[in-house]
PDB file of C-alpha atoms in Angstrom:
ATOM      1  CA  MET M   1      -3.412  62.810 -23.543  1.00  0.00           C
ATOM      2  CA  ARG M   2      -1.444  61.964 -20.440  1.00  0.00           C
ATOM      3  CA  ASN M   3      -2.909  63.279 -17.200  1.00  0.00           C
ATOM      4  CA  GLU M   4      -0.288  65.571 -15.638  1.00  0.00           C
ATOM      5  CA  SER M   5      -2.187  66.381 -12.443  1.00  0.00           C
ATOM      6  CA  PRO M   6      -1.405  64.592  -9.161  1.00  0.00           C
ATOM      7  CA  PRO M   7      -3.338  61.391  -8.432  1.00  0.00           C
ATOM      8  CA  PRO M   8      -6.315  61.393  -6.052  1.00  0.00           C
ATOM      9  CA  PRO M   9      -5.660  60.668  -2.364  1.00  0.00           C
ATOM     10  CA  THR M  10      -6.799  57.056  -2.770  1.00  0.00           C
ATOM     11  CA  PRO M  11      -5.430  56.037  -6.177  1.00  0.00           C
ATOM     12  CA  GLY M  12      -7.276  53.377  -8.072  1.00  0.00           C
ATOM     13  CA  HIS M  13     -10.419  53.549  -5.966  1.00  0.00           C
ATOM     14  CA  ASP M  14     -13.756  55.169  -6.638  1.00  0.00           C
ATOM     15  CA  ALA M  15     -13.499  58.363  -4.595  1.00  0.00           C
ATOM     16  CA  PRO M  16     -16.221  61.020  -4.974  1.00  0.00           C
ATOM     17  CA  GLU M  17     -15.252  64.088  -6.954  1.00  0.00           C
ATOM     18  CA  ALA M  18     -14.800  67.274  -4.945  1.00  0.00           C
ATOM     19  CA  PRO M  19     -16.284  70.558  -6.185  1.00  0.00           C
ATOM     20  CA  GLU M  20     -13.768  72.538  -8.215  1.00  0.00           C
ATOM     21  CA  GLY M  21     -14.017  75.524  -5.894  1.00  0.00           C
ATOM     22  CA  ASP M  22     -12.670  73.501  -2.973  1.00  0.00           C
ATOM     23  CA  PHE M  23      -9.185  73.642  -4.523  1.00  0.00           C
ATOM     24  CA  SER M  24      -9.176  77.222  -5.767  1.00  0.00           C
ATOM     25  CA  ASP M  25      -6.585  78.321  -3.181  1.00  0.00           C
ATOM     26  CA  ALA M  26      -4.752  75.016  -2.863  1.00  0.00           C
ATOM     27  CA  ILE M  27      -1.069  74.508  -3.604  1.00  0.00           C
ATOM     28  CA  PHE M  28      -0.348  71.346  -5.562  1.00  0.00           C
ATOM     29  CA  ILE M  29       3.029  69.662  -5.209  1.00  0.00           C
ATOM     30  CA  GLN M  30       4.033  67.633  -8.238  1.00  0.00           C
ATOM     31  CA  PRO M  31       6.543  64.892  -7.398  1.00  0.00           C
ATOM     32  CA  GLY M  32       9.299  63.927  -9.781  1.00  0.00           C
ATOM     33  CA  ILE M  33      12.328  65.405 -11.497  1.00  0.00           C
ATOM     34  CA  ARG M  34      11.854  69.120 -12.032  1.00  0.00           C
ATOM     35  CA  ASP M  35      11.856  70.575 -15.546  1.00  0.00           C
ATOM     36  CA  PRO M  36      13.331  74.109 -15.360  1.00  0.00           C
ATOM     37  CA  ASN M  37      11.544  74.987 -18.628  1.00  0.00           C
ATOM     38  CA  ASP M  38       8.118  74.189 -17.187  1.00  0.00           C
ATOM     39  CA  PRO M  39       6.282  77.498 -16.560  1.00  0.00           C
ATOM     40  CA  ARG M  40       4.910  76.004 -13.335  1.00  0.00           C
ATOM     41  CA  TYR M  41       8.431  75.377 -12.049  1.00  0.00           C
ATOM     42  CA  GLU M  42       9.411  77.528  -9.088  1.00  0.00           C
ATOM     43  CA  ARG M  43      13.026  77.408  -8.034  1.00  0.00           C
ATOM     44  CA  ILE M  44      13.551  77.418  -4.278  1.00  0.00           C
ATOM     45  CA  GLU M  45      16.466  79.727  -3.613  1.00  0.00           C
ATOM     46  CA  PRO M  46      18.726  78.932  -0.635  1.00  0.00           C
ATOM     47  CA  GLU M  47      19.054  81.549   2.089  1.00  0.00           C
ATOM     48  CA  LYS M  48      22.246  82.550   3.872  1.00  0.00           C
ATOM     49  CA  ILE M  49      22.334  81.344   7.488  1.00  0.00           C
ATOM     50  CA  THR M  50      23.270  83.749  10.263  1.00  0.00           C
ATOM     51  CA  PRO M  51      23.476  83.206  14.043  1.00  0.00           C
ATOM     52  CA  ASN M  52      19.952  84.659  14.250  1.00  0.00           C
ATOM     53  CA  THR M  53      18.423  82.332  11.658  1.00  0.00           C
ATOM     54  CA  VAL M  54      15.556  80.237  13.004  1.00  0.00           C
ATOM     55  CA  LEU M  55      15.817  76.663  11.724  1.00  0.00           C
ATOM     56  CA  LYS M  56      12.807  74.369  11.811  1.00  0.00           C
ATOM     57  CA  PRO M  57      11.914  70.878  10.639  1.00  0.00           C
ATOM     58  CA  LEU M  58      12.413  69.978   7.732  1.00  0.00           C
ATOM     59  CA  ASP M  59      14.818  72.728   6.688  1.00  0.00           C
ATOM     60  CA  ILE M  60      17.775  71.460   4.668  1.00  0.00           C
ATOM     61  CA  VAL M  61      21.091  73.039   5.616  1.00  0.00           C
ATOM     62  CA  LEU M  62      23.917  73.092   3.076  1.00  0.00           C
ATOM     63  CA  TYR M  63      27.404  73.580   4.492  1.00  0.00           C
ATOM     64  CA  PHE M  64      31.087  72.712   4.119  1.00  0.00           C
ATOM     65  CA  ASP M  65      32.294  69.542   5.841  1.00  0.00           C
ATOM     66  CA  LYS M  66      36.007  68.839   5.524  1.00  0.00           C
ATOM     67  CA  ARG M  67      35.388  65.119   6.078  1.00  0.00           C
ATOM     68  CA  SER M  68      32.727  64.816   3.400  1.00  0.00           C
ATOM     69  CA  LYS M  69      33.579  63.014   0.158  1.00  0.00           C
ATOM     70  CA  ILE M  70      30.807  64.763  -1.761  1.00  0.00           C
ATOM     71  CA  LEU M  71      32.020  66.989  -4.586  1.00  0.00           C
ATOM     72  CA  MET M  72      31.982  70.593  -3.388  1.00  0.00           C
ATOM     73  CA  GLN M  73      29.706  73.024  -5.209  1.00  0.00           C
ATOM     74  CA  GLU M  74      29.578  76.757  -4.473  1.00  0.00           C
ATOM     75  CA  GLY M  75      31.497  76.274  -1.238  1.00  0.00           C
ATOM     76  CA  VAL M  76      29.315  73.512   0.238  1.00  0.00           C
ATOM     77  CA  ASN M  77      29.576  69.724   0.113  1.00  0.00           C
ATOM     78  CA  GLN M  78      27.198  68.409   2.769  1.00  0.00           C
ATOM     79  CA  GLN M  79      23.534  68.650   3.647  1.00  0.00           C
ATOM     80  CA  ALA M  80      21.795  68.154   6.970  1.00  0.00           C
ATOM     81  CA  TYR M  81      18.084  67.672   7.581  1.00  0.00           C
ATOM     82  CA  VAL M  82      16.643  69.491  10.587  1.00  0.00           C
ATOM     83  CA  ILE M  83      14.474  67.074  12.569  1.00  0.00           C
ATOM     84  CA  ASP M  84      13.639  69.087  15.699  1.00  0.00           C
ATOM     85  CA  ASP M  85      14.518  72.349  17.443  1.00  0.00           C
ATOM     86  CA  LYS M  86      17.974  71.148  18.491  1.00  0.00           C
ATOM     87  CA  ARG M  87      19.591  68.971  15.830  1.00  0.00           C
ATOM     88  CA  ALA M  88      19.865  67.875  12.238  1.00  0.00           C
ATOM     89  CA  LEU M  89      20.878  64.570  10.674  1.00  0.00           C
ATOM     90  CA  PHE M  90      23.368  64.105   7.846  1.00  0.00           C
ATOM     91  CA  LEU M  91      24.758  61.150   5.909  1.00  0.00           C
ATOM     92  CA  ARG M  92      28.494  60.481   5.767  1.00  0.00           C
ATOM     93  CA  GLY M  93      28.945  56.725   5.610  1.00  0.00           C
ATOM     94  CA  ILE M  94      26.775  56.548   8.707  1.00  0.00           C
ATOM     95  CA  VAL M  95      23.998  58.890   9.774  1.00  0.00           C
ATOM     96  CA  GLY M  96      25.435  61.608  11.975  1.00  0.00           C
ATOM     97  CA  SER M  97      23.876  64.281  14.148  1.00  0.00           C
ATOM     98  CA  ILE M  98      24.863  67.942  14.358  1.00  0.00           C
ATOM     99  CA  SER M  99      23.431  70.662  16.579  1.00  0.00           C
ATOM    100  CA  LEU M 100      21.613  73.593  15.033  1.00  0.00           C
ATOM    101  CA  GLU M 101      23.840  75.992  16.944  1.00  0.00           C
ATOM    102  CA  GLU M 102      26.912  74.453  15.320  1.00  0.00           C
ATOM    103  CA  LEU M 103      25.302  74.692  11.894  1.00  0.00           C
ATOM    104  CA  LYS M 104      24.624  78.389  12.404  1.00  0.00           C
ATOM    105  CA  LEU M 105      28.346  78.973  12.937  1.00  0.00           C
ATOM    106  CA  LYS M 106      29.306  77.431   9.593  1.00  0.00           C
ATOM    107  CA  PRO M 107      30.574  80.356   7.478  1.00  0.00           C
ATOM    108  CA  GLU M 108      29.130  79.229   4.123  1.00  0.00           C
ATOM    109  CA  ALA M 109      25.959  77.583   5.463  1.00  0.00           C
ATOM    110  CA  LEU M 110      22.744  77.960   3.466  1.00  0.00           C
ATOM    111  CA  VAL M 111      19.217  76.816   4.213  1.00  0.00           C
ATOM    112  CA  VAL M 112      16.662  75.494   1.739  1.00  0.00           C
ATOM    113  CA  ARG M 113      13.055  75.583   2.902  1.00  0.00           C
ATOM    114  CA  GLY M 114      11.215  73.275   0.537  1.00  0.00           C
ATOM    115  CA  VAL M 115       9.212  70.822   2.634  1.00  0.00           C
ATOM    116  CA  PRO M 116       5.709  72.142   3.484  1.00  0.00           C
ATOM    117  CA  ASP M 117       5.222  72.689   7.226  1.00  0.00           C
ATOM    118  CA  PRO M 118       2.269  70.261   7.611  1.00  0.00           C
ATOM    119  CA  ILE M 119       4.333  67.449   6.080  1.00  0.00           C
ATOM    120  CA  ALA M 120       7.597  68.155   7.924  1.00  0.00           C
ATOM    121  CA  PRO M 121       6.795  66.096  11.078  1.00  0.00           C
ATOM    122  CA  TYR M 122       6.111  63.017   8.956  1.00  0.00           C
ATOM    123  CA  VAL M 123       9.387  63.427   7.082  1.00  0.00           C
ATOM    124  CA  ALA M 124      11.335  63.927  10.305  1.00  0.00           C
ATOM    125  CA  LYS M 125       9.748  60.811  11.799  1.00  0.00           C
ATOM    126  CA  MET M 126      10.913  58.641   8.899  1.00  0.00           C
ATOM    127  CA  LEU M 127      14.433  60.059   8.952  1.00  0.00           C
ATOM    128  CA  LEU M 128      14.626  59.187  12.646  1.00  0.00           C
ATOM    129  CA  LYS M 129      13.261  55.736  11.860  1.00  0.00           C
ATOM    130  CA  TYR M 130      16.259  55.150   9.591  1.00  0.00           C
ATOM    131  CA  ARG M 131      18.757  56.820  11.939  1.00  0.00           C
ATOM    132  CA  TRP M 132      20.706  53.561  12.236  1.00  0.00           C
ATOM    133  CA  ARG M 133      20.141  52.367   8.653  1.00  0.00           C
ATOM    134  CA  PRO M 134      22.203  54.732   6.488  1.00  0.00           C
ATOM    135  CA  THR M 135      21.300  53.111   3.165  1.00  0.00           C
ATOM    136  CA  MET M 136      17.581  53.527   3.810  1.00  0.00           C
ATOM    137  CA  PHE M 137      18.175  57.027   5.201  1.00  0.00           C
ATOM    138  CA  GLY M 138      19.806  57.934   1.895  1.00  0.00           C
ATOM    139  CA  PHE M 139      16.875  56.527  -0.046  1.00  0.00           C
ATOM    140  CA  ALA M 140      14.452  58.573   2.067  1.00  0.00           C
ATOM    141  CA  THR M 141      16.334  61.754   1.181  1.00  0.00           C
ATOM    142  CA  ASN M 142      15.814  60.917  -2.511  1.00  0.00           C
ATOM    143  CA  PHE M 143      12.068  61.271  -1.986  1.00  0.00           C
ATOM    144  CA  ILE M 144      12.590  64.611  -0.246  1.00  0.00           C
ATOM    145  CA  GLN M 145      14.616  65.929  -3.168  1.00  0.00           C
ATOM    146  CA  MET M 146      11.882  64.821  -5.577  1.00  0.00           C
ATOM    147  CA  HIS M 147       9.124  66.441  -3.469  1.00  0.00           C
ATOM    148  CA  ASN M 148       7.534  63.000  -3.280  1.00  0.00           C
ATOM    149  CA  TYR M 149       5.922  63.067   0.158  1.00  0.00           C
ATOM    150  CA  ALA M 150       3.339  60.283  -0.030  1.00  0.00           C
ATOM    151  CA  PRO M 151       5.708  57.635   1.437  1.00  0.00           C
ATOM    152  CA  PHE M 152       6.352  59.867   4.453  1.00  0.00           C
ATOM    153  CA  LEU M 153       2.630  60.222   5.132  1.00  0.00           C
ATOM    154  CA  SER M 154       2.227  56.441   5.079  1.00  0.00           C
ATOM    155  CA  GLY M 155       5.442  55.844   7.024  1.00  0.00           C
ATOM    156  CA  GLU M 156       6.887  53.399   4.465  1.00  0.00           C
ATOM    157  CA  LEU M 157       8.973  53.840   1.316  1.00  0.00           C
ATOM    158  CA  PHE M 158       7.046  50.959  -0.273  1.00  0.00           C
ATOM    159  CA  PRO M 159       3.325  50.266   0.107  1.00  0.00           C
ATOM    160  CA  PRO M 160       2.527  47.252   2.308  1.00  0.00           C
ATOM    161  CA  ASP M 161       1.705  44.009   0.549  1.00  0.00           C
ATOM    162  CA  VAL M 162      -1.923  43.078   0.011  1.00  0.00           C
ATOM    163  CA  SER M 163      -3.779  39.823   0.549  1.00  0.00           C
ATOM    164  CA  TYR M 164      -7.233  38.577  -0.363  1.00  0.00           C
ATOM    165  CA  THR M 165      -9.633  36.214   1.348  1.00  0.00           C
ATOM    166  CA  THR M 166     -11.343  35.047  -1.843  1.00  0.00           C
ATOM    167  CA  ASP M 167     -10.700  35.025  -5.582  1.00  0.00           C
ATOM    168  CA  ASP M 168     -13.715  37.291  -6.086  1.00  0.00           C
ATOM    169  CA  GLU M 169     -12.119  39.876  -3.815  1.00  0.00           C
ATOM    170  CA  TYR M 170      -8.889  39.657  -5.805  1.00  0.00           C
ATOM    171  CA  PHE M 171     -10.582  39.993  -9.212  1.00  0.00           C
ATOM    172  CA  GLU M 172     -12.612  42.971  -7.993  1.00  0.00           C
ATOM    173  CA  GLN M 173      -9.392  44.733  -7.010  1.00  0.00           C
ATOM    174  CA  TRP M 174      -7.794  43.732 -10.320  1.00  0.00           C
ATOM    175  CA  SER M 175     -10.612  45.536 -12.159  1.00  0.00           C
ATOM    176  CA  ARG M 176     -10.022  48.680 -10.094  1.00  0.00           C
ATOM    177  CA  PHE M 177      -6.307  48.365 -10.740  1.00  0.00           C
ATOM    178  CA  GLU M 178      -6.848  48.202 -14.519  1.00  0.00           C
ATOM    179  CA  ARG M 179      -9.010  51.330 -14.477  1.00  0.00           C
ATOM    180  CA  ALA M 180      -6.317  53.280 -12.630  1.00  0.00           C
ATOM    181  CA  LEU M 181      -3.615  52.639 -15.243  1.00  0.00           C
ATOM    182  CA  GLU M 182      -2.381  55.128 -17.839  1.00  0.00           C
ATOM    183  CA  PRO M 183       0.003  54.542 -20.754  1.00  0.00           C
ATOM    184  CA  ASP M 184       3.667  54.761 -19.700  1.00  0.00           C
ATOM    185  CA  ASP M 185       2.956  53.667 -16.123  1.00  0.00           C
ATOM    186  CA  ALA M 186       5.634  51.385 -14.689  1.00  0.00           C
ATOM    187  CA  LEU M 187       4.417  48.056 -13.316  1.00  0.00           C
ATOM    188  CA  PHE M 188       6.626  46.489 -10.661  1.00  0.00           C
ATOM    189  CA  THR M 189       6.101  42.794 -10.040  1.00  0.00           C
ATOM    190  CA  PHE M 190       7.063  40.048  -7.622  1.00  0.00           C
ATOM    191  CA  ASP M 191       6.594  36.315  -8.155  1.00  0.00           C
ATOM    192  CA  ARG M 192       5.606  34.841  -4.799  1.00  0.00           C
ATOM    193  CA  GLN M 193       6.514  31.325  -5.963  1.00  0.00           C
ATOM    194  CA  SER M 194       9.989  32.110  -7.305  1.00  0.00           C
ATOM    195  CA  LEU M 195      13.137  31.793  -5.184  1.00  0.00           C
ATOM    196  CA  LEU M 196      15.038  33.938  -7.693  1.00  0.00           C
ATOM    197  CA  SER M 197      12.429  36.662  -7.380  1.00  0.00           C
ATOM    198  CA  LYS M 198      12.763  36.565  -3.597  1.00  0.00           C
ATOM    199  CA  VAL M 199      16.568  36.819  -3.703  1.00  0.00           C
ATOM    200  CA  ILE M 200      16.497  39.761  -6.125  1.00  0.00           C
ATOM    201  CA  ALA M 201      13.910  41.596  -4.023  1.00  0.00           C
ATOM    202  CA  LEU M 202      15.682  40.937  -0.726  1.00  0.00           C
ATOM    203  CA  GLY M 203      19.062  41.932  -2.096  1.00  0.00           C
ATOM    204  CA  THR M 204      17.881  45.215  -3.570  1.00  0.00           C
ATOM    205  CA  HIS M 205      16.108  46.658  -0.527  1.00  0.00           C
ATOM    206  CA  GLY M 206      12.512  46.278  -1.631  1.00  0.00           C
ATOM    207  CA  PRO M 207       9.592  43.996  -2.460  1.00  0.00           C
ATOM    208  CA  PHE M 208       9.905  43.799  -6.266  1.00  0.00           C
ATOM    209  CA  SER M 209      12.090  41.881  -8.709  1.00  0.00           C
ATOM    210  CA  HIS M 210      10.862  42.884 -12.175  1.00  0.00           C
ATOM    211  CA  VAL M 211       9.435  45.894 -13.997  1.00  0.00           C
ATOM    212  CA  ALA M 212       7.132  46.118 -17.017  1.00  0.00           C
ATOM    213  CA  HIS M 213       5.537  49.111 -18.735  1.00  0.00           C
ATOM    214  CA  TYR M 214       1.874  49.695 -19.479  1.00  0.00           C
ATOM    215  CA  ILE M 215       1.125  50.525 -23.127  1.00  0.00           C
ATOM    216  CA  GLY M 216      -2.635  50.936 -22.950  1.00  0.00           C
ATOM    217  CA  ASP M 217      -5.513  48.769 -24.152  1.00  0.00           C
ATOM    218  CA  LYS M 218      -4.605  46.245 -21.438  1.00  0.00           C
ATOM    219  CA  ASN M 219      -1.168  45.504 -22.912  1.00  0.00           C
ATOM    220  CA  ILE M 220       2.335  45.821 -21.465  1.00  0.00           C
ATOM    221  CA  TRP M 221       5.874  45.650 -22.761  1.00  0.00           C
ATOM    222  CA  GLU M 222       8.721  44.149 -20.788  1.00  0.00           C
ATOM    223  CA  VAL M 223      12.196  42.701 -21.064  1.00  0.00           C
ATOM    224  CA  VAL M 224      12.633  38.966 -20.499  1.00  0.00           C
ATOM    225  CA  THR M 225      15.532  36.588 -21.129  1.00  0.00           C
ATOM    226  CA  THR M 226      14.691  36.338 -24.835  1.00  0.00           C
ATOM    227  CA  GLY M 227      14.431  40.096 -25.379  1.00  0.00           C
ATOM    228  CA  THR M 228      11.625  42.659 -25.380  1.00  0.00           C
ATOM    229  CA  ARG M 229       8.035  41.574 -25.824  1.00  0.00           C
ATOM    230  CA  ILE M 230       4.475  42.900 -25.792  1.00  0.00           C
ATOM    231  CA  VAL M 231       1.997  40.764 -23.861  1.00  0.00           C
ATOM    232  CA  PRO M 232      -1.464  41.216 -22.331  1.00  0.00           C
ATOM    233  CA  LEU M 233      -1.663  42.798 -18.903  1.00  0.00           C
ATOM    234  CA  ASP M 234      -3.513  39.644 -17.862  1.00  0.00           C
ATOM    235  CA  THR M 235      -0.162  37.826 -18.007  1.00  0.00           C
ATOM    236  CA  TYR M 236       0.180  38.917 -14.380  1.00  0.00           C
ATOM    237  CA  ARG M 237      -3.480  38.447 -13.450  1.00  0.00           C
ATOM    238  CA  SER M 238      -2.879  35.833 -10.783  1.00  0.00           C
ATOM    239  CA  ARG M 239      -2.621  35.823  -7.011  1.00  0.00           C
ATOM    240  CA  ARG M 240       0.834  34.378  -7.569  1.00  0.00           C
ATOM    241  CA  TYR M 241       2.057  37.850  -8.542  1.00  0.00           C
ATOM    242  CA  ARG M 242       2.177  41.100  -6.690  1.00  0.00           C
ATOM    243  CA  VAL M 243       1.848  43.985  -9.161  1.00  0.00           C
ATOM    244  CA  ALA M 244       2.176  47.677  -8.278  1.00  0.00           C
ATOM    245  CA  ALA M 245       1.707  50.630 -10.624  1.00  0.00           C
ATOM    246  CA  TYR M 246       3.849  53.763 -10.390  1.00  0.00           C
ATOM    247  CA  ARG M 247       3.702  56.961 -12.430  1.00  0.00           C
ATOM    248  CA  ASN M 248       6.334  59.574 -13.225  1.00  0.00           C
ATOM    249  CA  TYR M 249       4.631  62.967 -13.233  1.00  0.00           C
ATOM    250  CA  GLY M 250       7.872  64.814 -13.811  1.00  0.00           C
ATOM    251  CA  HIS M 251       8.815  63.573 -17.277  1.00  0.00           C
ATOM    252  CA  ARG M 252       7.412  63.725 -20.755  1.00  0.00           C
ATOM    253  CA  TYR M 253       5.292  60.901 -22.114  1.00  0.00           C
ATOM    254  CA  VAL M 254       7.372  58.258 -23.905  1.00  0.00           C
ATOM    255  CA  SER M 255       5.669  55.828 -26.282  1.00  0.00           C
ATOM    256  CA  HIS M 256       6.367  52.135 -25.951  1.00  0.00           C
ATOM    257  CA  GLU M 257       7.880  52.118 -29.445  1.00  0.00           C
ATOM    258  CA  GLU M 258      10.410  54.749 -28.402  1.00  0.00           C
ATOM    259  CA  SER M 259      11.146  53.019 -25.099  1.00  0.00           C
ATOM    260  CA  MET M 260      11.646  49.620 -26.706  1.00  0.00           C
ATOM    261  CA  ALA M 261      13.851  51.074 -29.440  1.00  0.00           C
ATOM    262  CA  HIS M 262      15.961  52.878 -26.849  1.00  0.00           C
ATOM    263  CA  PHE M 263      16.392  49.703 -24.827  1.00  0.00           C
ATOM    264  CA  THR M 264      17.334  47.671 -27.896  1.00  0.00           C
ATOM    265  CA  ALA M 265      19.896  50.291 -28.945  1.00  0.00           C
ATOM    266  CA  THR M 266      21.529  50.721 -25.532  1.00  0.00           C
ATOM    267  CA  ALA M 267      21.220  47.381 -23.731  1.00  0.00           C
ATOM    268  CA  GLY M 268      24.314  45.239 -23.596  1.00  0.00           C
ATOM    269  CA  LYS M 269      22.304  42.041 -23.964  1.00  0.00           C
ATOM    270  CA  PRO M 270      19.115  41.239 -25.870  1.00  0.00           C
ATOM    271  CA  GLY M 271      17.190  40.132 -22.804  1.00  0.00           C
ATOM    272  CA  TYR M 272      16.884  40.619 -19.088  1.00  0.00           C
ATOM    273  CA  ASN M 273      19.992  39.641 -17.151  1.00  0.00           C
ATOM    274  CA  TYR M 274      18.446  37.523 -14.405  1.00  0.00           C
ATOM    275  CA  ALA M 275      21.836  36.067 -13.500  1.00  0.00           C
ATOM    276  CA  GLY M 276      23.252  39.548 -12.988  1.00  0.00           C
ATOM    277  CA  ALA M 277      20.260  40.566 -10.904  1.00  0.00           C
ATOM    278  CA  PHE M 278      20.615  37.395  -8.837  1.00  0.00           C
ATOM    279  CA  LEU M 279      24.319  38.014  -8.185  1.00  0.00           C
ATOM    280  CA  ALA M 280      23.638  41.647  -7.311  1.00  0.00           C
ATOM    281  CA  GLY M 281      21.098  40.473  -4.763  1.00  0.00           C
ATOM    282  CA  VAL M 282      23.523  37.972  -3.249  1.00  0.00           C
ATOM    283  CA  ARG M 283      26.352  40.535  -3.045  1.00  0.00           C
ATOM    284  CA  THR M 284      24.093  43.098  -1.429  1.00  0.00           C
ATOM    285  CA  PHE M 285      22.779  40.553   1.071  1.00  0.00           C
ATOM    286  CA  PHE M 286      26.351  39.876   2.188  1.00  0.00           C
ATOM    287  CA  GLY M 287      27.301  43.493   2.636  1.00  0.00           C
ATOM    288  CA  ASP M 288      27.635  45.323  -0.676  1.00  0.00           C
ATOM    289  CA  LYS M 289      25.674  48.568  -0.798  1.00  0.00           C
ATOM    290  CA  HIS M 290      22.872  48.670  -3.340  1.00  0.00           C
ATOM    291  CA  ARG M 291      22.993  51.970  -5.186  1.00  0.00           C
ATOM    292  CA  SER M 292      21.873  51.115  -8.698  1.00  0.00           C
ATOM    293  CA  PRO M 293      18.785  53.001  -9.903  1.00  0.00           C
ATOM    294  CA  THR M 294      18.404  50.450 -12.703  1.00  0.00           C
ATOM    295  CA  THR M 295      17.023  47.614 -10.567  1.00  0.00           C
ATOM    296  CA  PRO M 296      13.249  47.587 -10.003  1.00  0.00           C
ATOM    297  CA  ASN M 297      13.520  48.624  -6.364  1.00  0.00           C
ATOM    298  CA  GLY M 298      16.317  51.061  -7.166  1.00  0.00           C
ATOM    299  CA  ILE M 299      14.073  52.827  -9.679  1.00  0.00           C
ATOM    300  CA  ILE M 300      11.410  53.347  -7.011  1.00  0.00           C
ATOM    301  CA  LEU M 301      13.953  54.351  -4.366  1.00  0.00           C
ATOM    302  CA  SER M 302      15.311  57.074  -6.649  1.00  0.00           C
ATOM    303  CA  GLY M 303      12.209  58.930  -5.448  1.00  0.00           C
ATOM    304  CA  ALA M 304      10.770  60.181  -8.739  1.00  0.00           C
ATOM    305  CA  LEU M 305       7.843  57.771  -9.108  1.00  0.00           C
ATOM    306  CA  THR M 306       4.430  58.084  -7.479  1.00  0.00           C
ATOM    307  CA  PHE M 307       2.600  54.986  -6.292  1.00  0.00           C
ATOM    308  CA  ILE M 308      -0.803  54.619  -7.964  1.00  0.00           C
ATOM    309  CA  ASP M 309      -2.307  51.265  -6.958  1.00  0.00           C
ATOM    310  CA  GLN M 310      -1.484  47.594  -6.550  1.00  0.00           C
ATOM    311  CA  VAL M 311      -3.020  44.159  -6.655  1.00  0.00           C
TER     312      VAL M 311
END
């Protein structure tokens, strides 16, 4: 059965187990897309803002902005993220700043208080980090909406790359990596010796250029130029490849048979479109905005997946 509880603080490593009583009063935050039918699901209701409302980091203020191109819903079409006691940041082509006093005067303004107070400073710090990089700012807000706060605690949307001094060190980590995997985990890869892999990764705002899916029993399925295939996990057991495992805690388990059948039925081509990925990377590098959640990095930047481990 798929483990639906959040991963340990140091995924993939042999951390000691804590006594069960230590977590009796803890609140667990499950990242991922929310299922309204889940009995554990708690909807966060927005509150009406008045001139006396106290706004704090990382409150999210919903309001009407006549210059926003976002489709209006229930009288609002913009959202601003409070980053300190004076201002909030919002995205409208570029990242803009608006004072909290001005927000309080917006007639339809609502506030959503969803980010836990201890985590708020880390989230605010990353939003400020991307103040002048609107595309990355937008990606960071995806993680907020998915309640996926681990990247904010580390300060990076992607985990830093790893390196090894010896082969023994690498193979030891590979063994830990294998033990951390569960069926349906997504495995994102990067070929350090491939120019195409580098262009795809660079052009899509991240470190990866390909994605495979873990089946179990040390096997994966993936899409290549010839179509879908099932191969051993050891196909990527080489220091040539960077491999990172991510897990989606917010969706139901999907078998590899179902996933492969769905891909075969819906894909426009029988295999992976490397040429299309290459051209997308080139276009993005020269100015096009990368928004597709179907590229490897785009899938991660949608915010729903939780990083587990890498090698």
